[in-house]
mmCIF file of C-alpha atoms and ligand atoms in Angstrom:
data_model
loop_
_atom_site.group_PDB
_atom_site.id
_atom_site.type_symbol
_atom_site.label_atom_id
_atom_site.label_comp_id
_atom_site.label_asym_id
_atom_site.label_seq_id
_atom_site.Cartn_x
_atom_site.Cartn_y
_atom_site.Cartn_z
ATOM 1 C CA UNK B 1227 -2.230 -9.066 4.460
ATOM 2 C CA UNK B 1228 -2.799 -6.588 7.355
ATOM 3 C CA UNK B 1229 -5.648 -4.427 7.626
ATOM 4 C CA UNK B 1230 -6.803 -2.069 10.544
ATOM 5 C CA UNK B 1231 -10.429 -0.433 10.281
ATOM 6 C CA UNK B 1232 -11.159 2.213 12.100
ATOM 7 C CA UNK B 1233 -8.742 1.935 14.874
ATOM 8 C CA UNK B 1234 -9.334 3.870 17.892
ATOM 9 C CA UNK B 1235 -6.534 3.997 20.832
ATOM 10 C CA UNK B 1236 -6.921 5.862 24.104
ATOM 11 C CA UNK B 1237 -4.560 6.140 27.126
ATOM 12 C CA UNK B 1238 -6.989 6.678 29.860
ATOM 13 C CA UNK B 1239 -9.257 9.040 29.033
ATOM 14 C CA UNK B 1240 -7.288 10.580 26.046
ATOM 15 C CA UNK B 1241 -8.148 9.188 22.653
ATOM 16 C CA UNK B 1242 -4.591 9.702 20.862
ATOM 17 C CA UNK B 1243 -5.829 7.878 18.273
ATOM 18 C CA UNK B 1244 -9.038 8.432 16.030
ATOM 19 C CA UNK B 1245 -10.117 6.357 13.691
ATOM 20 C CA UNK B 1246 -7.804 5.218 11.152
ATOM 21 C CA UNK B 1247 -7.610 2.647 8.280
ATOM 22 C CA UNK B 1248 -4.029 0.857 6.825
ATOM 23 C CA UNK B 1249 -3.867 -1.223 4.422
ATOM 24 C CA UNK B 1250 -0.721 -3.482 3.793
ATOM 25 C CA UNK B 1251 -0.260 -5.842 0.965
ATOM 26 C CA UNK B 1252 2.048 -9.373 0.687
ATOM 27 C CA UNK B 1253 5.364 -8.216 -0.217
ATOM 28 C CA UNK B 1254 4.975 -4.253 0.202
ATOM 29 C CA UNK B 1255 6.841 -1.698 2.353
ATOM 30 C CA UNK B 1256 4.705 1.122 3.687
ATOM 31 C CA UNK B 1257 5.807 3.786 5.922
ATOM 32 C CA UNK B 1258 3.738 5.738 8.322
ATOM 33 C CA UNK B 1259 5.310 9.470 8.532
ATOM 34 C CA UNK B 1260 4.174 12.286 10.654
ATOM 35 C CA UNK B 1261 5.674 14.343 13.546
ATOM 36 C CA UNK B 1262 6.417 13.575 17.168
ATOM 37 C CA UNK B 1263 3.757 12.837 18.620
ATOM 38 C CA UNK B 1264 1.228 12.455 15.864
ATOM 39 C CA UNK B 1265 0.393 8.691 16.934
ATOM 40 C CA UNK B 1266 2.098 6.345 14.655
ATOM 41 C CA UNK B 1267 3.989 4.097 17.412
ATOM 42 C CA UNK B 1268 0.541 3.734 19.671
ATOM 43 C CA UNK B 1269 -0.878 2.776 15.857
ATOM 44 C CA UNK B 1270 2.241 -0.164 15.603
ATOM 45 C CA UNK B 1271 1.851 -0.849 19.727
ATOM 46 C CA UNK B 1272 -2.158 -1.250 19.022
ATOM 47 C CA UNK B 1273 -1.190 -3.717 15.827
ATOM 48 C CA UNK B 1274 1.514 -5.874 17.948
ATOM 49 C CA UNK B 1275 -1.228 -6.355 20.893
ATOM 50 C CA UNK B 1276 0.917 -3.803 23.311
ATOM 51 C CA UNK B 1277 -1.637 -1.228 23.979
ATOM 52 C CA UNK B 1278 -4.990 -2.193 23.791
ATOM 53 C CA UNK B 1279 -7.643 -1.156 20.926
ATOM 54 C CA UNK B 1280 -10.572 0.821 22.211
ATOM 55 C CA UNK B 1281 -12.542 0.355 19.037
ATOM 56 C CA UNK B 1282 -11.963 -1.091 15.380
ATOM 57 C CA UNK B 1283 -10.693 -4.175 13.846
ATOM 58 C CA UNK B 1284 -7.055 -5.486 12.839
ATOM 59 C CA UNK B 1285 -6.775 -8.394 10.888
ATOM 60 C CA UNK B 1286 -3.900 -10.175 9.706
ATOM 61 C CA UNK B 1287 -4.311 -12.593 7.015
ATOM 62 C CA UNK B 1288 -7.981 -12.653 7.195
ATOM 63 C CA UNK B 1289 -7.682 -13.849 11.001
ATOM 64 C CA UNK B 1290 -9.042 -10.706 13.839
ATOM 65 C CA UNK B 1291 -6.213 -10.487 15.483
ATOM 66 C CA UNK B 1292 -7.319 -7.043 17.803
ATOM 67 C CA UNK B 1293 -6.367 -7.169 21.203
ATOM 68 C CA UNK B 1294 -4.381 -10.787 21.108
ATOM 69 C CA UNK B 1295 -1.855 -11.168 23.618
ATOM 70 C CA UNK B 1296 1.844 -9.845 22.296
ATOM 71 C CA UNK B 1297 2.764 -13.486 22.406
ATOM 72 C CA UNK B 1298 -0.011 -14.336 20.273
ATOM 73 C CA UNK B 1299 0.581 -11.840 17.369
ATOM 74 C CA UNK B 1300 4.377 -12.697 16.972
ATOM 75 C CA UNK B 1301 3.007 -16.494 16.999
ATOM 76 C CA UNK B 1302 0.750 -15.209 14.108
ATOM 77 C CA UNK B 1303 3.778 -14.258 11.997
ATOM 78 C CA UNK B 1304 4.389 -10.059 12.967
ATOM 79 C CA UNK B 1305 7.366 -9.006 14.688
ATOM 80 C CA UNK B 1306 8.311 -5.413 15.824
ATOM 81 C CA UNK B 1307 11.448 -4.091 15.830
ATOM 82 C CA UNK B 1308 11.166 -1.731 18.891
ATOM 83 C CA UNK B 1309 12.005 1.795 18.947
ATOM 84 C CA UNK B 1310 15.476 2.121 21.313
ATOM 85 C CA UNK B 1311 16.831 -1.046 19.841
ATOM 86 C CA UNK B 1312 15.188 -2.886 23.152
ATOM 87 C CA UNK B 1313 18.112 -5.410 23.468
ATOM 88 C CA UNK B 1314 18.748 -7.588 26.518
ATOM 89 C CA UNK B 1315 21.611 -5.893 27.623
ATOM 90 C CA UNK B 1316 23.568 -8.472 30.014
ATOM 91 C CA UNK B 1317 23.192 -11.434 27.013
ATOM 92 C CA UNK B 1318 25.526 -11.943 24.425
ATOM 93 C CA UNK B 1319 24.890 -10.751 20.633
ATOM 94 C CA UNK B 1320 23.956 -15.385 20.058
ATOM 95 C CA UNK B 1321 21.733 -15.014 23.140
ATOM 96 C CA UNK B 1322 19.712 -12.498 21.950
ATOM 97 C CA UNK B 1323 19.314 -13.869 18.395
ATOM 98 C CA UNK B 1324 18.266 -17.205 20.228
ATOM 99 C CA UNK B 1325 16.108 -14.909 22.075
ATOM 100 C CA UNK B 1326 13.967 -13.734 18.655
ATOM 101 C CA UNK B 1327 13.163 -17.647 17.943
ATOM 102 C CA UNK B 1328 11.648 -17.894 21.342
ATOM 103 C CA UNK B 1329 8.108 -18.328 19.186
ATOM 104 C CA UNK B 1330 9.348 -21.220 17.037
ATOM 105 C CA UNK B 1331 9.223 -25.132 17.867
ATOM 106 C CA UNK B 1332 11.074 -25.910 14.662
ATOM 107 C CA UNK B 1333 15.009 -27.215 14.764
ATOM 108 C CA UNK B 1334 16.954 -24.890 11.957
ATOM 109 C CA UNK B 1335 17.678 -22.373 14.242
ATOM 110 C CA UNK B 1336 21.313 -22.732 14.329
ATOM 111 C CA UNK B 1337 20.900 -22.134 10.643
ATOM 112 C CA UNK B 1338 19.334 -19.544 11.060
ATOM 113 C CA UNK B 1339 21.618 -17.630 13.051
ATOM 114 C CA UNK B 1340 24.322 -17.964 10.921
ATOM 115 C CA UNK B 1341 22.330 -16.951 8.308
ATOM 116 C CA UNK B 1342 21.460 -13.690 10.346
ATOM 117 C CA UNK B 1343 25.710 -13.389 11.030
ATOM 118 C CA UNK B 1344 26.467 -13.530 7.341
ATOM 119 C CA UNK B 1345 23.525 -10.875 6.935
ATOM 120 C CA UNK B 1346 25.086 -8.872 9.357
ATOM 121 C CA UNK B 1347 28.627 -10.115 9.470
ATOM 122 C CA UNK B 1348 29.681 -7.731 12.776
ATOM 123 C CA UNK B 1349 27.404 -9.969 14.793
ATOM 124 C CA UNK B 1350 29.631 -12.479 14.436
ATOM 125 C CA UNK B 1351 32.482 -10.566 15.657
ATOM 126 C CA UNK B 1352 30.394 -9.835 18.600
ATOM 127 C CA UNK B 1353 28.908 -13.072 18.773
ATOM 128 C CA UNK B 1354 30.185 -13.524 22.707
ATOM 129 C CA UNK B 1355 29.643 -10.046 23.847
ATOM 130 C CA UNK B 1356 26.968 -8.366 26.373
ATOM 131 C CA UNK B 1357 24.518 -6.356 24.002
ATOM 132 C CA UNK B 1358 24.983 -3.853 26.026
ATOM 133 C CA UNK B 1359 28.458 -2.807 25.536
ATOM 134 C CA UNK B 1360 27.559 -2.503 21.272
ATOM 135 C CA UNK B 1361 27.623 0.701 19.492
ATOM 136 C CA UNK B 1362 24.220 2.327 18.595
ATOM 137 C CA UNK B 1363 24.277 0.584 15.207
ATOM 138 C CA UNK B 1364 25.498 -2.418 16.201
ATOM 139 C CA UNK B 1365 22.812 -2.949 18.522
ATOM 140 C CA UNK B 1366 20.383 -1.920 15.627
ATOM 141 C CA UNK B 1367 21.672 -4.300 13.438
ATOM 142 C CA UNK B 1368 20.860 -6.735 16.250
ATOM 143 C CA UNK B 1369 17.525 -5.628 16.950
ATOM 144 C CA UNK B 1370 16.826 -6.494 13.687
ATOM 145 C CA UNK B 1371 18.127 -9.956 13.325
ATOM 146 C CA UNK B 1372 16.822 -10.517 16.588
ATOM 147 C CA UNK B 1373 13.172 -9.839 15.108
ATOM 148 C CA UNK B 1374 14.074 -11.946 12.063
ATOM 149 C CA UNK B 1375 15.104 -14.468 14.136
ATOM 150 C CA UNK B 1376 10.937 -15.481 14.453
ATOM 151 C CA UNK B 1377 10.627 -15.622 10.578
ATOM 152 C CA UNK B 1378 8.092 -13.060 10.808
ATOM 153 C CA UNK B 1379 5.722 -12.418 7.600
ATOM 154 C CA UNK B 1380 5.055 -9.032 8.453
ATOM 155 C CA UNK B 1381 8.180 -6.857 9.939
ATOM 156 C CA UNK B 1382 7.136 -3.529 12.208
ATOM 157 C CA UNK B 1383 10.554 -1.312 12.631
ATOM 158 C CA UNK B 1384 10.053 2.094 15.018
ATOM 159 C CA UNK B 1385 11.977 4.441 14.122
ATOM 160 C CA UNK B 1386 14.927 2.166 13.238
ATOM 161 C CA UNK B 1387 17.055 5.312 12.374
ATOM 162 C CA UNK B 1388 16.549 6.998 15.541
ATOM 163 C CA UNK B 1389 19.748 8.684 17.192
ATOM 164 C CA UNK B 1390 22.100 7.162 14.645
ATOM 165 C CA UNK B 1391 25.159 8.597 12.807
ATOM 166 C CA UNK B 1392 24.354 9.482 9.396
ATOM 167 C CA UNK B 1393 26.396 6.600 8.007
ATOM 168 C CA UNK B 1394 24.275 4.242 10.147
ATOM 169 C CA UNK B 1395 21.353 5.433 9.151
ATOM 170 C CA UNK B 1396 22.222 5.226 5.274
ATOM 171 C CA UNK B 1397 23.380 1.644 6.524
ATOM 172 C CA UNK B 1398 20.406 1.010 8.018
ATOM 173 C CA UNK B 1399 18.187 2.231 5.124
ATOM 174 C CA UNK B 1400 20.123 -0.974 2.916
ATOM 175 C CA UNK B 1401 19.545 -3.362 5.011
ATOM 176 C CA UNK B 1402 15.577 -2.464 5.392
ATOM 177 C CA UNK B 1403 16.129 -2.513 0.988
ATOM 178 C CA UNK B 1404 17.277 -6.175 1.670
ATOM 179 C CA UNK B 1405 15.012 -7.400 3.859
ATOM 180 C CA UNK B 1406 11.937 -5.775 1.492
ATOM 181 C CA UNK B 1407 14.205 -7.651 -1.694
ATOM 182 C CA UNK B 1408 13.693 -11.260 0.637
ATOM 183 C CA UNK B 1409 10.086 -10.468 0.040
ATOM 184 C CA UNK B 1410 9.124 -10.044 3.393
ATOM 185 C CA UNK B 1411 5.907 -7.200 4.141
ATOM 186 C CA UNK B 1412 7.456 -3.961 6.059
ATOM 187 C CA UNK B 1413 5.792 -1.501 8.167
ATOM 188 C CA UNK B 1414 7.993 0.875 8.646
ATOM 189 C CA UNK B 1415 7.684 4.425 11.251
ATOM 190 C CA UNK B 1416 10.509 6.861 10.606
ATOM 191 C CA UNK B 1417 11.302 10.394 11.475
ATOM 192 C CA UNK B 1418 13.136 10.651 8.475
ATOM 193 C CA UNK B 1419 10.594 10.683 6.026
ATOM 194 C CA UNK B 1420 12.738 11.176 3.411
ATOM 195 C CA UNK B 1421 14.242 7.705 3.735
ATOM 196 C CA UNK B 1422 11.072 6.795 4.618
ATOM 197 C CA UNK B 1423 9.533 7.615 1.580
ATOM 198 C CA UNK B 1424 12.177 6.097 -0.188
ATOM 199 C CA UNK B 1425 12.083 3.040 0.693
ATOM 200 C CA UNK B 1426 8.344 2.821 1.017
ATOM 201 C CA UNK B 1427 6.039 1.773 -1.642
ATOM 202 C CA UNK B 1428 3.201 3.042 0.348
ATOM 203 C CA UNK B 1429 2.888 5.736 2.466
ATOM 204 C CA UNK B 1430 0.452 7.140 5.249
ATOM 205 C CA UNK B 1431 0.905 10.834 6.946
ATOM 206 C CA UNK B 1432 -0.279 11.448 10.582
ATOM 207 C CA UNK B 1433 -1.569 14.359 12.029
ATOM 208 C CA UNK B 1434 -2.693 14.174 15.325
ATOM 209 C CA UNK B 1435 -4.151 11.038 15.773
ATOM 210 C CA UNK B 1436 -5.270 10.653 11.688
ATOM 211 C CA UNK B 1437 -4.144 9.691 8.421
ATOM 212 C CA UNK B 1438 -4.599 13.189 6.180
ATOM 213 C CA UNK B 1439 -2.293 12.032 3.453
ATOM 214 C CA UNK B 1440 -1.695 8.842 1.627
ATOM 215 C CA UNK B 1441 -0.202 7.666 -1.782
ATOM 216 C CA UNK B 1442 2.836 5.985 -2.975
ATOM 217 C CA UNK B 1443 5.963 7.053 -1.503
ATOM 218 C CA UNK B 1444 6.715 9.142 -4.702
ATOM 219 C CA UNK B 1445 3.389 10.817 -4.809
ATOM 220 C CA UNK B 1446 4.376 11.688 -1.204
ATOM 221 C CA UNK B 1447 7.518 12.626 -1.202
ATOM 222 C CA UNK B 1448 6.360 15.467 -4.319
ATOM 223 C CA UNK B 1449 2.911 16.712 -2.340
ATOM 224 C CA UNK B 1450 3.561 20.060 -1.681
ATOM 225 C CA UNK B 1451 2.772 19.656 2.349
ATOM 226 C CA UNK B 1452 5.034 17.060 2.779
ATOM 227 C CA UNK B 1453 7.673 18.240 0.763
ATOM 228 C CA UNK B 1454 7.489 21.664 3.095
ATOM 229 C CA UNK B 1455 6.625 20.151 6.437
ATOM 230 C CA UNK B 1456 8.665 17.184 6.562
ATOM 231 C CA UNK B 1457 11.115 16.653 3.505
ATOM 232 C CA UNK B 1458 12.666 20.384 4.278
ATOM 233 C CA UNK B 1459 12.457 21.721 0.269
HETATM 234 P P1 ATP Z 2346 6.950 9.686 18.449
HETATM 235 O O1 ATP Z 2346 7.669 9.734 17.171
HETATM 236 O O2 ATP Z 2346 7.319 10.788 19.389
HETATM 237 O O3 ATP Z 2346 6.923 8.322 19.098
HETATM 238 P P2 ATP Z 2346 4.336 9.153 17.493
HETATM 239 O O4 ATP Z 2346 3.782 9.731 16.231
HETATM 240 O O5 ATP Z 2346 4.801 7.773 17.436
HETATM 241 O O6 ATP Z 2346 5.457 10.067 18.065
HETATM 242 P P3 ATP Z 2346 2.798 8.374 19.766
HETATM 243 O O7 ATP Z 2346 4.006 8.028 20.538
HETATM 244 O O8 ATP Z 2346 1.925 7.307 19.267
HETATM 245 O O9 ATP Z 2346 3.182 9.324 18.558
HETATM 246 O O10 ATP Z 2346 1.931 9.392 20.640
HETATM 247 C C1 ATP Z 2346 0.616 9.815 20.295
HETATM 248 C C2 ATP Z 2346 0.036 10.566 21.467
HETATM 249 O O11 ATP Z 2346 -0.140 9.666 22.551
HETATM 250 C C3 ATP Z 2346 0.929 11.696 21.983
HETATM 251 O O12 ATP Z 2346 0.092 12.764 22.338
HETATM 252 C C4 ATP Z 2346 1.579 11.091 23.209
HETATM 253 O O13 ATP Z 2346 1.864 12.076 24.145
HETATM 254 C C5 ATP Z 2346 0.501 10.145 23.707
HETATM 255 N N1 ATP Z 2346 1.054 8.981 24.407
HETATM 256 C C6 ATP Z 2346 1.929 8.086 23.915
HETATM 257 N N2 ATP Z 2346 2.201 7.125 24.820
HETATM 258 C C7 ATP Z 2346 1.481 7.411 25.922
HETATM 259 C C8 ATP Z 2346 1.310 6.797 27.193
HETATM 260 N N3 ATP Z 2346 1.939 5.662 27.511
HETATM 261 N N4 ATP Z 2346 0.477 7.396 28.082
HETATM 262 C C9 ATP Z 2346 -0.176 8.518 27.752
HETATM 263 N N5 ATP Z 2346 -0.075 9.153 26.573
HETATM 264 C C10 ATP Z 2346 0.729 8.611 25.664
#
């Protein structure tokens, strides 16, 4: 469904990333792993059109889709769920679920909120209220309807666990289960590789700027580097 070849990403003069090939299937979940700073969110930013490729080739269902406009790649059927949640702060929880549809021309979006409020049922109990003044997991639970709200083939989450409680991140973890059980595709970048790797089918590791590891997310989670580096055991 999506492939990148060779992508190469550079922020000014500095290549950050060199070179690297993903392959996603219809229906799978694959997680990119690595540590800070290893390049995996310019590799999603390069994918949903918000930095620019300086060489290689993404397509996305057989269409290049390199260096489209942001606008252009969600119209194409991939939405990201940004790292930092990324809600509109001053709208209400409905306004920015209306806000994820912005793409569509179709008229079941009404349904199609509700659908995302029975999903995520505390939406509806904050239905009228700034998105601002949500908890942390609240507002991720939001950022992820919001990106639903498109009816996206291909789902991109950054670091959805990121600064959580550990209850909201196991919370999290089922709801990116769910959305994988709907059948949608999920690209997935986590610090916590260990959820990571559990929910992933797939896996790639980065290591400064490169892919130096891939297999299924079991084969991963029992390869002795990761296990040390980034699993803890
Ligand atoms: P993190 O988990 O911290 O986001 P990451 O694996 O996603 O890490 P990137 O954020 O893609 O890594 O960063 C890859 C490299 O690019 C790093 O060296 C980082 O400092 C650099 N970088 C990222 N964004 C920019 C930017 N806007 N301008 C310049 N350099 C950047």
């Amino acid at each position: 469904m999506l492939t990148v070849s060779d992508l190469r990403v550079s922020y000014g003069p500095i290549e950050v990333i060199h070179g690297i090939d993903i392959e996603v299937g219809e229906g799978e979940c694959v997680a990119l792993i690595g540590a800070n700073g290893a390049g995996k969110s310019s590799t999603l930013k390069a994918i949903c059109g918000l930095v620019p490729a300086s060489a290689g080739i993404i397509t996305f269902e057989g269409r290049d889709i390199t260096n489209q406009s942001g606008h252009a790649i969600v119209k194409a059927g991939i939405t990201m769920c940004p790292e930092g949640r990324q809600v509109f702060p001053q709208m209400t929880t409905l306004q920015n679920l209306r806000m994820g549809a912005y793409t569509r021309t179709d008229a079941d979006q009404a349904s199609d909120v509700d659908e995302m409020m029975d999903m995520f049922p505390i939406l509806r109990d904050r239905a009228n209220q700034a998105a601002g003044t949500l908890s942390g997991g609240e507002q991720e639970m939001l950022a992820i309807g919001r990106a639903l709200m498109a009816r996206p083939k291909l789902c991109i989450f950054d670091e959805p666990s990121l600064g959580l409680a550990p209850k909201i991140v196991a919370e999290v973890g089922a709801t990116i289960q769910r959305i994988k059980e709907m059948g949608k595709t999920i690209l997935l970048v986590e610090q916590n590789s260990a959820m990571a790797l559990r929910l992933a089918d797939r896996a790639y590791l980065f290591e400064a700027g490169e892919i130096v590891l891939s297999g299924t997310g079991t084969e991963l989670q029992s390869h002795p580097d990761v296990a040390k580096a980034y699993l803890g055991h």
